XYZ file of C-alpha atoms in Angstrom:
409
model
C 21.855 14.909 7.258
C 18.816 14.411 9.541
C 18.656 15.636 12.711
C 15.810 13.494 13.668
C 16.122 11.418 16.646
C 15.662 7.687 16.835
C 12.076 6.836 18.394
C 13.398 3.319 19.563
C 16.508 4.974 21.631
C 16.652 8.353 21.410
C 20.137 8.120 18.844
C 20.421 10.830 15.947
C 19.373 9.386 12.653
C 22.101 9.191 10.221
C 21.856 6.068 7.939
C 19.418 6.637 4.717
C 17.549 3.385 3.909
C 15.348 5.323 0.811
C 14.572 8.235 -0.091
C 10.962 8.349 -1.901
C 10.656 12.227 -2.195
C 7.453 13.357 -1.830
C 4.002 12.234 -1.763
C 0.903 12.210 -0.213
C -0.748 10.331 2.007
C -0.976 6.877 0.479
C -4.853 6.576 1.836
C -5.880 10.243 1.423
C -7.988 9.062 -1.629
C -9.898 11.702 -3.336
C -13.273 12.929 -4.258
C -13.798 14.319 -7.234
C -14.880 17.983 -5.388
C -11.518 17.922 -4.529
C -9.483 17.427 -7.744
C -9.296 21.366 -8.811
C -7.414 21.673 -4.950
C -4.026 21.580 -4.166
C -2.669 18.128 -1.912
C 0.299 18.307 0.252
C 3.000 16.955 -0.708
C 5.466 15.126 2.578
C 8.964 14.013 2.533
C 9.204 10.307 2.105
C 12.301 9.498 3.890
C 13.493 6.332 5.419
C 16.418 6.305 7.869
C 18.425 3.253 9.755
C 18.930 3.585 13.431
C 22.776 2.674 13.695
C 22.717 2.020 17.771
C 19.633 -0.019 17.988
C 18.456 -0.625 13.799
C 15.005 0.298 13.593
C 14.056 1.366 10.293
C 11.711 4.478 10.464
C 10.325 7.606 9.262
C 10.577 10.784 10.721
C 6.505 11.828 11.668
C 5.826 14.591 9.259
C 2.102 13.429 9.896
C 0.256 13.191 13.066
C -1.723 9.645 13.284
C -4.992 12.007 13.488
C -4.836 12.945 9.741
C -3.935 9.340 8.594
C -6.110 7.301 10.426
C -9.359 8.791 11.566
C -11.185 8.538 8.725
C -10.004 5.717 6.661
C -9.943 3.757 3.505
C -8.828 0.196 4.504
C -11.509 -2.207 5.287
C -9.715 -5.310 5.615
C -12.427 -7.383 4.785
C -12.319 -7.195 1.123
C -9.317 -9.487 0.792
C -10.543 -13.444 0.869
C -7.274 -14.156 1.329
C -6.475 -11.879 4.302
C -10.065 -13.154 5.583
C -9.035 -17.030 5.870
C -5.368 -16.180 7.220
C -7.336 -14.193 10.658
C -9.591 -17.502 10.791
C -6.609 -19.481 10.614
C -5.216 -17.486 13.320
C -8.459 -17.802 15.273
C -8.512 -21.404 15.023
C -4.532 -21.451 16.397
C -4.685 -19.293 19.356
C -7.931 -20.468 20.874
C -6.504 -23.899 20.194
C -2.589 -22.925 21.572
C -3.839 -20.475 24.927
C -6.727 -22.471 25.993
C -9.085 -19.109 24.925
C -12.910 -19.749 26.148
C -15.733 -17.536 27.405
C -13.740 -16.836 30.622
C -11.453 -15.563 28.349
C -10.733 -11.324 26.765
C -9.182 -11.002 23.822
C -8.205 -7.413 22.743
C -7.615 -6.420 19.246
C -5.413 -3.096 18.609
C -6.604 -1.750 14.947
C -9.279 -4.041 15.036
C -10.656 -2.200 11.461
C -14.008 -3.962 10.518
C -13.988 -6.806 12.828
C -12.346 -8.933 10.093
C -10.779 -11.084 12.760
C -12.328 -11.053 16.088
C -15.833 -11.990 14.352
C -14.218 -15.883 14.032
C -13.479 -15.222 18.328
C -17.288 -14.441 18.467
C -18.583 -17.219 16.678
C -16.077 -19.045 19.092
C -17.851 -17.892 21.960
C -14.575 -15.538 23.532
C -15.150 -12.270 24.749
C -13.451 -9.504 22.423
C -12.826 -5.666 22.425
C -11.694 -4.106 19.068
C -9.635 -0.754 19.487
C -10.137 1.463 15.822
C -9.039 4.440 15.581
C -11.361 5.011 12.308
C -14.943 5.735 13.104
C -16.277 4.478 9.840
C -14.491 1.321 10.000
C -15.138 0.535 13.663
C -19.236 1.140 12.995
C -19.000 -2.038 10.131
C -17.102 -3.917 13.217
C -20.236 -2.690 15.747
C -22.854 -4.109 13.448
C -20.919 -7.535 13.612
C -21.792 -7.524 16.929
C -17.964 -6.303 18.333
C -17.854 -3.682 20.385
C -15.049 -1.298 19.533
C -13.991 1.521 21.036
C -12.940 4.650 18.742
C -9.724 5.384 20.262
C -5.899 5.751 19.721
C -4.016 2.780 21.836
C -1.291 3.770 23.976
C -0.432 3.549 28.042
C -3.463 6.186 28.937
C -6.001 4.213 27.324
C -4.399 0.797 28.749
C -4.818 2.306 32.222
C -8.196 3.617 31.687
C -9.058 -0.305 30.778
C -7.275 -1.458 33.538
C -8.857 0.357 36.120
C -12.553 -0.208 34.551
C -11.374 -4.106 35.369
C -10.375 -5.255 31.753
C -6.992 -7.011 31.172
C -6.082 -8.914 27.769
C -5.344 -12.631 28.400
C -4.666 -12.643 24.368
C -3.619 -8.763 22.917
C -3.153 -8.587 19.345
C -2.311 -6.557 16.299
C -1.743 -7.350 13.080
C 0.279 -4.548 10.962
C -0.164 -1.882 13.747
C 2.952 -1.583 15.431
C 4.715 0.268 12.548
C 1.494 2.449 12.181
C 2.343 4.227 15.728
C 4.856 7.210 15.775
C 4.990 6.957 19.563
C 6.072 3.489 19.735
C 7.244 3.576 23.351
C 4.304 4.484 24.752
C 2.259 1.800 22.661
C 4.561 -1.118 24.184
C 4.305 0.159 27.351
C 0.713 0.162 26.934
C 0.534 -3.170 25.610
C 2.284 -3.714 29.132
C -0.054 -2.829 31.175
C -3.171 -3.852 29.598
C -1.582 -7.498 29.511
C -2.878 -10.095 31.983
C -0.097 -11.817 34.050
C 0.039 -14.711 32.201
C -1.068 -13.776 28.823
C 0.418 -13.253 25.497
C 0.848 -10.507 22.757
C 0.997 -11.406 19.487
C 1.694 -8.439 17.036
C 2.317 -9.009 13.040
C 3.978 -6.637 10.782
C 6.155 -6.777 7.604
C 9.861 -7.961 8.001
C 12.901 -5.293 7.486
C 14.227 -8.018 5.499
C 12.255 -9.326 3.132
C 11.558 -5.662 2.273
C 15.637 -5.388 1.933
C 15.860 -8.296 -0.265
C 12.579 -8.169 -1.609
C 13.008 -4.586 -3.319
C 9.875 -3.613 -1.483
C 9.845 0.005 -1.401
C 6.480 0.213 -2.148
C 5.606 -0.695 1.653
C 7.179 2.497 2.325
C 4.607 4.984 3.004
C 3.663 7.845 5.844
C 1.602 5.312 8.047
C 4.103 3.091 8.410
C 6.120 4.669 11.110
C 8.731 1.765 11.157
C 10.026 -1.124 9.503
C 11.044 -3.975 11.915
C 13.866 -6.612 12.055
C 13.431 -8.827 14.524
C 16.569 -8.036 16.373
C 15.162 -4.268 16.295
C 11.791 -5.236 17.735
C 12.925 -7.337 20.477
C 14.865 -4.284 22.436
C 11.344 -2.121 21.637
C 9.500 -4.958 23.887
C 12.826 -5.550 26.005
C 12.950 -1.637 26.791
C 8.689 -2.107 28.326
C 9.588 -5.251 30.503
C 8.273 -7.762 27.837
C 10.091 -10.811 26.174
C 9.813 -12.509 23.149
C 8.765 -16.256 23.334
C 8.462 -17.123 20.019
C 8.068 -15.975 16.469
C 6.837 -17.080 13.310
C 7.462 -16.019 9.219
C 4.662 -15.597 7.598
C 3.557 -15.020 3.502
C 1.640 -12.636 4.430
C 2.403 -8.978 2.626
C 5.571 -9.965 1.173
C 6.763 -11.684 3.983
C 6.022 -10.964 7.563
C 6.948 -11.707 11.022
C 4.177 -12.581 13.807
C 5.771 -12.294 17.446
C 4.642 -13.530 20.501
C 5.291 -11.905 23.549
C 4.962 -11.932 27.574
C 6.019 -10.024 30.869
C 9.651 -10.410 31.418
C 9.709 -13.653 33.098
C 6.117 -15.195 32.220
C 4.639 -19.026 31.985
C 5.355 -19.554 28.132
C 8.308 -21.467 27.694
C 10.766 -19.813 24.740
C 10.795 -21.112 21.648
C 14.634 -21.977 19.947
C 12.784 -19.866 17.010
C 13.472 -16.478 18.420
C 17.567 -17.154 18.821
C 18.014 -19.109 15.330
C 16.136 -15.808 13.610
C 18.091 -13.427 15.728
C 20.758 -15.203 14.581
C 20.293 -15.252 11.069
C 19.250 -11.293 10.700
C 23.025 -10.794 12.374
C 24.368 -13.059 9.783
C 22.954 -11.170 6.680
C 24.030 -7.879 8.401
C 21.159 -6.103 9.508
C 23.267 -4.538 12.714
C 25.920 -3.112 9.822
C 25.492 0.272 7.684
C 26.441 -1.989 5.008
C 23.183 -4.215 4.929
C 21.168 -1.056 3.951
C 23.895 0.901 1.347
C 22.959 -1.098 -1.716
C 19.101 -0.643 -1.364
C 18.668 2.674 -2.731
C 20.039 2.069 -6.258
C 17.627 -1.132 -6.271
C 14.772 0.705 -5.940
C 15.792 3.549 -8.327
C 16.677 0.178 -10.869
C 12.591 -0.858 -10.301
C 11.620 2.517 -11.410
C 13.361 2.391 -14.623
C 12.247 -0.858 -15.127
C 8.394 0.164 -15.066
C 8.932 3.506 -16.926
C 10.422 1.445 -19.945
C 7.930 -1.195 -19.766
C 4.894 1.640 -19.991
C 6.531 3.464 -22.441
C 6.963 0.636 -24.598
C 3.572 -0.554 -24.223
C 2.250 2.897 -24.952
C 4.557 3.639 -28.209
C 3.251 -0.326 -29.174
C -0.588 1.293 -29.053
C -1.463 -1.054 -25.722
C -3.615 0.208 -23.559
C -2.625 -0.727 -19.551
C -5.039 -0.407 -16.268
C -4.122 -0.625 -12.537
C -5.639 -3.602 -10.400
C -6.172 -2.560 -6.539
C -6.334 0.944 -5.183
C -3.917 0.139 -1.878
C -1.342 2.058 0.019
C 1.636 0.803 -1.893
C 0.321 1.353 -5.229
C 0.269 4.997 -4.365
C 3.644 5.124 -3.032
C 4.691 3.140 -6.276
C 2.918 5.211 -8.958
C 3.929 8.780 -7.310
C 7.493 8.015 -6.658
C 7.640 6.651 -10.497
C 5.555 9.631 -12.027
C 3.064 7.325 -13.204
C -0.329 9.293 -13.978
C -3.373 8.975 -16.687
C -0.575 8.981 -19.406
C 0.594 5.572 -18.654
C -2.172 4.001 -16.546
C -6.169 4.657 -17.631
C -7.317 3.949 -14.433
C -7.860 1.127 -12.056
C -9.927 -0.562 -10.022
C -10.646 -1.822 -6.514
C -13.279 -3.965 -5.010
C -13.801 -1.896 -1.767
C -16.978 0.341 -2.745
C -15.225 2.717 -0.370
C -12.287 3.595 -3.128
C -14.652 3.169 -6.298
C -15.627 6.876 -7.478
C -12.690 8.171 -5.989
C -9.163 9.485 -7.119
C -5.514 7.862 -5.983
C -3.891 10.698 -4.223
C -1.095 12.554 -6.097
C -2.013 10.826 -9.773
C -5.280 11.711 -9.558
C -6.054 7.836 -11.491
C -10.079 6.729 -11.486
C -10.846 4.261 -9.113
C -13.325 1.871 -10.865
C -14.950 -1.803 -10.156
C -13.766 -4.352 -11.178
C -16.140 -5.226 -14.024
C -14.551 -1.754 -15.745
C -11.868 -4.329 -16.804
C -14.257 -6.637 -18.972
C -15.669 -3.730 -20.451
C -12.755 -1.782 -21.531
C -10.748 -4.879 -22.220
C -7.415 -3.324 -21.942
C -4.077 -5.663 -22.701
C -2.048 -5.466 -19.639
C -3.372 -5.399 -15.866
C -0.767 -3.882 -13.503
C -1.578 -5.603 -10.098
C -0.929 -3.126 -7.478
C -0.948 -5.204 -4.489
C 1.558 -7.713 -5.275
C 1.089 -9.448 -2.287
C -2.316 -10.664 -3.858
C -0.749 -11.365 -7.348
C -2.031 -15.124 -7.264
C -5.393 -14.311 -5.676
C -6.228 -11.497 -8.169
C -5.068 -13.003 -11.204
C -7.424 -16.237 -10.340
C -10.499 -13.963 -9.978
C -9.832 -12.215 -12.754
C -8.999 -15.268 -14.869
C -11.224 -13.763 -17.386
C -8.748 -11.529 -18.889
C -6.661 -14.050 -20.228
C -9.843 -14.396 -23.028
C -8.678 -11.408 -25.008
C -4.944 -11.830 -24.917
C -4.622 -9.672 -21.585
C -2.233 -10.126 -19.382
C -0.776 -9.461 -15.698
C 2.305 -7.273 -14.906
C 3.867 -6.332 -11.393
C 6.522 -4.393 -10.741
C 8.153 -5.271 -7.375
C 10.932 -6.312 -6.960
C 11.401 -6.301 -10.757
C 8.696 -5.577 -14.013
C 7.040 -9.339 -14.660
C 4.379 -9.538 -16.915
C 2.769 -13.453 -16.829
């Protein structure tokens, strides 16, 4: 039994979500100097706040070693591109944003989003962690700083004279083990009448959507909406409205003010409130059945492999992301099942997945090798990546995912 306290409330953990067992860090991608070394190895662990149900993982590594030199650019996703202009388009349109205006972008990573605010004419400031990717963002013409956010740098801001009429973040809120302090910096960096908008992936559809895979030491915590509200309640901020999005799996983007502010509430927030209570997420029992689900997956891939293998196919990965890694390490899935695979970001190509130590190729590998099945790593991107790689189809290849369940199509 954990003894790890709750970062929400303070309670003792004590409900298991999924256990994962070990593995590395899902972005710790490796050069190939560094295959004859040993990698560590760190509990993957989720537990279930029972007094105010967040979902989290006990830090067993500091945000330093994850994010400050990292392998996400965002910008390599054309699908992830046109949902930030969509965005763009929405909250210039829906705040009245002009070049009177600051926006503030929390993980801003290579200026994927605020660029479409600059070519809008509104002022911006990206906050990246990552030195290499906030240099691509600087070249854009988006000045970022190179910092961790919390309430220290949200005062520094504050005093220099900057406050955030629109403060943003799109899956960084479960990247920060000191979640307090983060909303209470979000707080103060906030301009009276302004809004937060934060996106992240939704404790449910991961629950019903078998998506272990999302699991992974980054992600600090995995947010119902019921769960997040009493994080922003606990800082003096309200929810005013809240949206679901496709987005990995299924997201939630919130909107938030000071306790009290301008925007009126939407009926949105209390009918989703609602229905989380009504599936159970506020009951031990909600969570029980999970664990033997994702055990189920892992059989599920292990027989389809082996079968392929024993049949003479030969299968590659497609994608190189965070939730691959946490999918093939947790299944045991190495360069006896899986050749390689490949990734479009130049920044993964020549470089290992941590723990199964798989090639990381470009994408054109695939038209050379030919190989008869194509594992798509990042689900999410199942439709997007099997349209630009349509070409496979002209051999007799085909697709396969394995979350929530092994479909080859």
């Amino acid at each position: 039994m954990s003894a790890t306290l709750c970062r929400g409330c303070g309670a003792p953990l004590t409900l298991e979500l999924a256990d994962l067992g070990s593995s590395p860090l899902a972005n710790s991608y490796l050069e190939p100097a560094a295959l004859a070394a040993a990698e560590p190895f760190l509990p993957l662990c989720v537990y279930v706040c029972t007094e105010c149900w967040l979902a989290q993982l006990p830090e067993c590594a500091t945000p330093e070693a994850i994010f400050s030199d990292y392998s996400y650019f965002s910008s390599f996703s054309e699908s992830w591109l046109a949902h930030a202009r969509a965005y763009v388009a929405m909250a210039v349109d829906r705040f009245a944003l002009d070049g009177t205006s600051q926006v503030v972008e929390i993980a801003s990573n290579d200026g994927y989003l605020l660029r479409w605010f600059v070519e809008r004419g509104v002022p911006v400031l990206g906050i990246e962690p990552a030195a290499n990717v906030a240099k691509v963002a600087e070249a854009l013409g988006i000045p970022s700083l190179v910092r961790f956010f919390g309430s220290e740098l949200a005062r520094e801001l504050v005093a220099s004279g900057r406050r955030a009429d629109l403060l943003l973040g799109n899956n960084v809120l479960a990247h920060t083990p000191a979640l307090n302090d983060f909303v209470a910096g979000m707080k103060i960096l906030l301009a009276p009448g302004g809004a937060i908008t934060m996106e992240f992936p939704h404790l449910v559809r991961l629950v019903e959507g078998n998506q272990f895979d999302t699991i992974y030491h980054e992600h600090f915590s995995y947010f119902s909406l019921v769960a997040v509200e009493r994080v922003f309640a606990r800082q003096g901020l309200s929810l005013f409205d809240v949206e679901e999005l496709p987005t990995h799996g299924g997201s939630l983007r919130i909107y938030a003010q000071h306790a009290g502010g301008p925007h009126p509430v939407s009926p949105r927030v209390a009918a989703l409130a609602a229905r989380e209570r009504e599936l159970g997420v506020e009951a031990n029992d909600y969570y029980r059945t999970f664990a033997e689900k994702v055990r189920e997956t892992k059989r599920g891939l292990l027989e389809f492999l082996i079968a392929a293998k024993r049949e003479g196919r030969s299968v590659v990965g497609y994608g190189a992301p965070a939730k691959g890694n946490t999918l093939l390490n947790f299944c045991g899935v190495r360069t006896d099942f899986l050749d390689y695979t490949v990734d479009r970001s130049p920044h993964k190509q020549g470089r290992f997945l941590p723990g199964t130590r798989i090639p990381i190729h470009a994408p054109e590998r695939i038209f050379a090798t030919r190989p008869d099945y194509v594992l798509v790593l990042p689900w999410n991107l199942r439709d997007e990546i099997a349209e630009q790689m349509a070409g496979v189809r002209a051999w007799g290849g085909r697709f396969v995912v394995a979350v929530p369940e092994v479909e080859v199509f």
